Amino acid sequence: TTTASTAAGSAAAASSGEVLWEVIGGVDKGGIMVRAGRELKSTQLDQKLSTGAVVRQLELVGDRLRYRIHDGTGPNEGWVSIKITGKDLMRRL
């Protein structure tokens, strides 16, 4: 029954409207840039969000995503671009 309860927990999380994204960009750069605010000119955080990290969507405005980290390395929260110059940086799971 452990498997059933785990599956039920995952289904409950999915049905609660939680949206997860995976970082697919920044492979050759050690991850993608994170900013403190939605604006592209807001303060850039020191640490990048690692390629392969999974984040929870808190807010999505155009191509800008405010996230909270779920799995992986990088700032716990921040704003990232989901694509840049036509190249996807994030993939919705």
mmCIF file of C-alpha atoms in Angstrom:
data_model
loop_
_atom_site.group_PDB
_atom_site.id
_atom_site.type_symbol
_atom_site.label_atom_id
_atom_site.label_comp_id
_atom_site.label_asym_id
_atom_site.label_seq_id
_atom_site.Cartn_x
_atom_site.Cartn_y
_atom_site.Cartn_z
ATOM 1 C CA THR A 1 0.000 0.000 0.000
ATOM 2 C CA THR A 2 3.003 2.283 0.270
ATOM 3 C CA THR A 3 3.174 2.553 -3.526
ATOM 4 C CA ALA A 4 -0.546 3.332 -3.728
ATOM 5 C CA SER A 5 -0.323 6.061 -1.093
ATOM 6 C CA THR A 6 2.746 7.561 -2.791
ATOM 7 C CA ALA A 7 0.947 7.569 -6.148
ATOM 8 C CA ALA A 8 -2.115 9.102 -4.502
ATOM 9 C CA GLY A 9 0.087 11.789 -2.959
ATOM 10 C CA SER A 10 1.601 12.602 -6.355
ATOM 11 C CA ALA A 11 -1.852 12.728 -7.936
ATOM 12 C CA ALA A 12 -3.053 15.039 -5.167
ATOM 13 C CA ALA A 13 -0.070 17.359 -5.735
ATOM 14 C CA ALA A 14 -0.735 17.410 -9.478
ATOM 15 C CA SER A 15 -4.449 18.063 -9.026
ATOM 16 C CA SER A 16 -3.760 20.900 -6.562
ATOM 17 C CA GLY A 17 -2.638 23.016 -9.500
ATOM 18 C CA GLU A 18 1.073 22.690 -8.740
ATOM 19 C CA VAL A 19 3.107 23.282 -11.884
ATOM 20 C CA LEU A 20 6.671 21.986 -12.132
ATOM 21 C CA TRP A 21 9.358 23.060 -14.600
ATOM 22 C CA GLU A 22 12.751 21.551 -15.432
ATOM 23 C CA VAL A 23 15.808 23.605 -16.387
ATOM 24 C CA ILE A 24 16.947 22.428 -19.824
ATOM 25 C CA GLY A 25 19.111 25.408 -20.780
ATOM 26 C CA GLY A 26 22.536 26.547 -19.654
ATOM 27 C CA VAL A 27 24.194 23.191 -20.255
ATOM 28 C CA ASP A 28 27.449 24.853 -21.327
ATOM 29 C CA LYS A 29 27.192 27.675 -18.762
ATOM 30 C CA GLY A 30 26.598 25.818 -15.500
ATOM 31 C CA GLY A 31 22.891 26.622 -15.421
ATOM 32 C CA ILE A 32 20.683 29.629 -16.081
ATOM 33 C CA MET A 33 20.738 33.136 -14.654
ATOM 34 C CA VAL A 34 18.375 33.981 -11.801
ATOM 35 C CA ARG A 35 17.206 37.495 -10.985
ATOM 36 C CA ALA A 36 15.669 38.916 -7.817
ATOM 37 C CA GLY A 37 12.747 40.512 -9.672
ATOM 38 C CA ARG A 38 10.637 40.012 -12.765
ATOM 39 C CA GLU A 39 12.353 42.774 -14.716
ATOM 40 C CA LEU A 40 15.322 41.782 -16.861
ATOM 41 C CA LYS A 41 17.275 44.654 -15.294
ATOM 42 C CA SER A 42 16.618 43.544 -11.709
ATOM 43 C CA THR A 43 19.511 42.320 -9.560
ATOM 44 C CA GLN A 44 21.185 39.169 -10.862
ATOM 45 C CA LEU A 45 21.701 36.597 -8.102
ATOM 46 C CA ASP A 46 25.194 35.193 -7.544
ATOM 47 C CA GLN A 47 24.247 31.545 -8.003
ATOM 48 C CA LYS A 48 22.749 30.029 -11.170
ATOM 49 C CA LEU A 49 19.883 27.547 -11.275
ATOM 50 C CA SER A 50 21.477 24.250 -12.305
ATOM 51 C CA THR A 51 20.614 22.467 -15.542
ATOM 52 C CA GLY A 52 18.321 19.575 -14.612
ATOM 53 C CA ALA A 53 16.895 21.336 -11.540
ATOM 54 C CA VAL A 54 13.136 21.065 -11.021
ATOM 55 C CA VAL A 55 11.214 24.072 -9.699
ATOM 56 C CA ARG A 56 7.647 24.874 -8.634
ATOM 57 C CA GLN A 57 5.936 27.696 -10.501
ATOM 58 C CA LEU A 58 4.849 30.524 -8.204
ATOM 59 C CA GLU A 59 3.999 33.002 -10.964
ATOM 60 C CA LEU A 60 4.303 33.126 -14.748
ATOM 61 C CA VAL A 61 4.308 36.495 -16.531
ATOM 62 C CA GLY A 62 4.975 36.211 -20.251
ATOM 63 C CA ASP A 63 8.302 34.374 -20.569
ATOM 64 C CA ARG A 64 9.317 35.137 -16.962
ATOM 65 C CA LEU A 65 8.851 32.502 -14.265
ATOM 66 C CA ARG A 66 8.970 33.077 -10.504
ATOM 67 C CA TYR A 67 9.881 29.786 -8.893
ATOM 68 C CA ARG A 68 10.661 27.944 -5.670
ATOM 69 C CA ILE A 69 13.235 25.176 -5.984
ATOM 70 C CA HIS A 70 11.931 21.606 -5.723
ATOM 71 C CA ASP A 71 15.032 19.576 -6.600
ATOM 72 C CA GLY A 72 18.513 20.564 -7.735
ATOM 73 C CA THR A 73 20.877 23.399 -6.900
ATOM 74 C CA GLY A 74 20.524 27.141 -7.139
ATOM 75 C CA PRO A 75 18.779 29.981 -5.336
ATOM 76 C CA ASN A 76 15.692 28.808 -3.379
ATOM 77 C CA GLU A 77 13.513 31.411 -5.105
ATOM 78 C CA GLY A 78 13.853 33.864 -7.932
ATOM 79 C CA TRP A 79 12.866 34.804 -11.475
ATOM 80 C CA VAL A 80 14.135 33.112 -14.643
ATOM 81 C CA SER A 81 13.371 33.371 -18.342
ATOM 82 C CA ILE A 82 11.704 30.255 -19.749
ATOM 83 C CA LYS A 83 13.163 31.032 -23.185
ATOM 84 C CA ILE A 84 15.602 33.477 -24.689
ATOM 85 C CA THR A 85 15.997 34.403 -28.369
ATOM 86 C CA GLY A 86 13.767 31.507 -29.372
ATOM 87 C CA LYS A 87 15.702 28.899 -27.356
ATOM 88 C CA ASP A 88 13.887 27.095 -24.526
ATOM 89 C CA LEU A 89 15.579 27.323 -21.125
ATOM 90 C CA MET A 90 12.793 25.658 -19.133
ATOM 91 C CA ARG A 91 10.445 22.769 -19.906
ATOM 92 C CA ARG A 92 7.065 22.407 -18.237
ATOM 93 C CA LEU A 93 6.631 18.942 -16.697
#
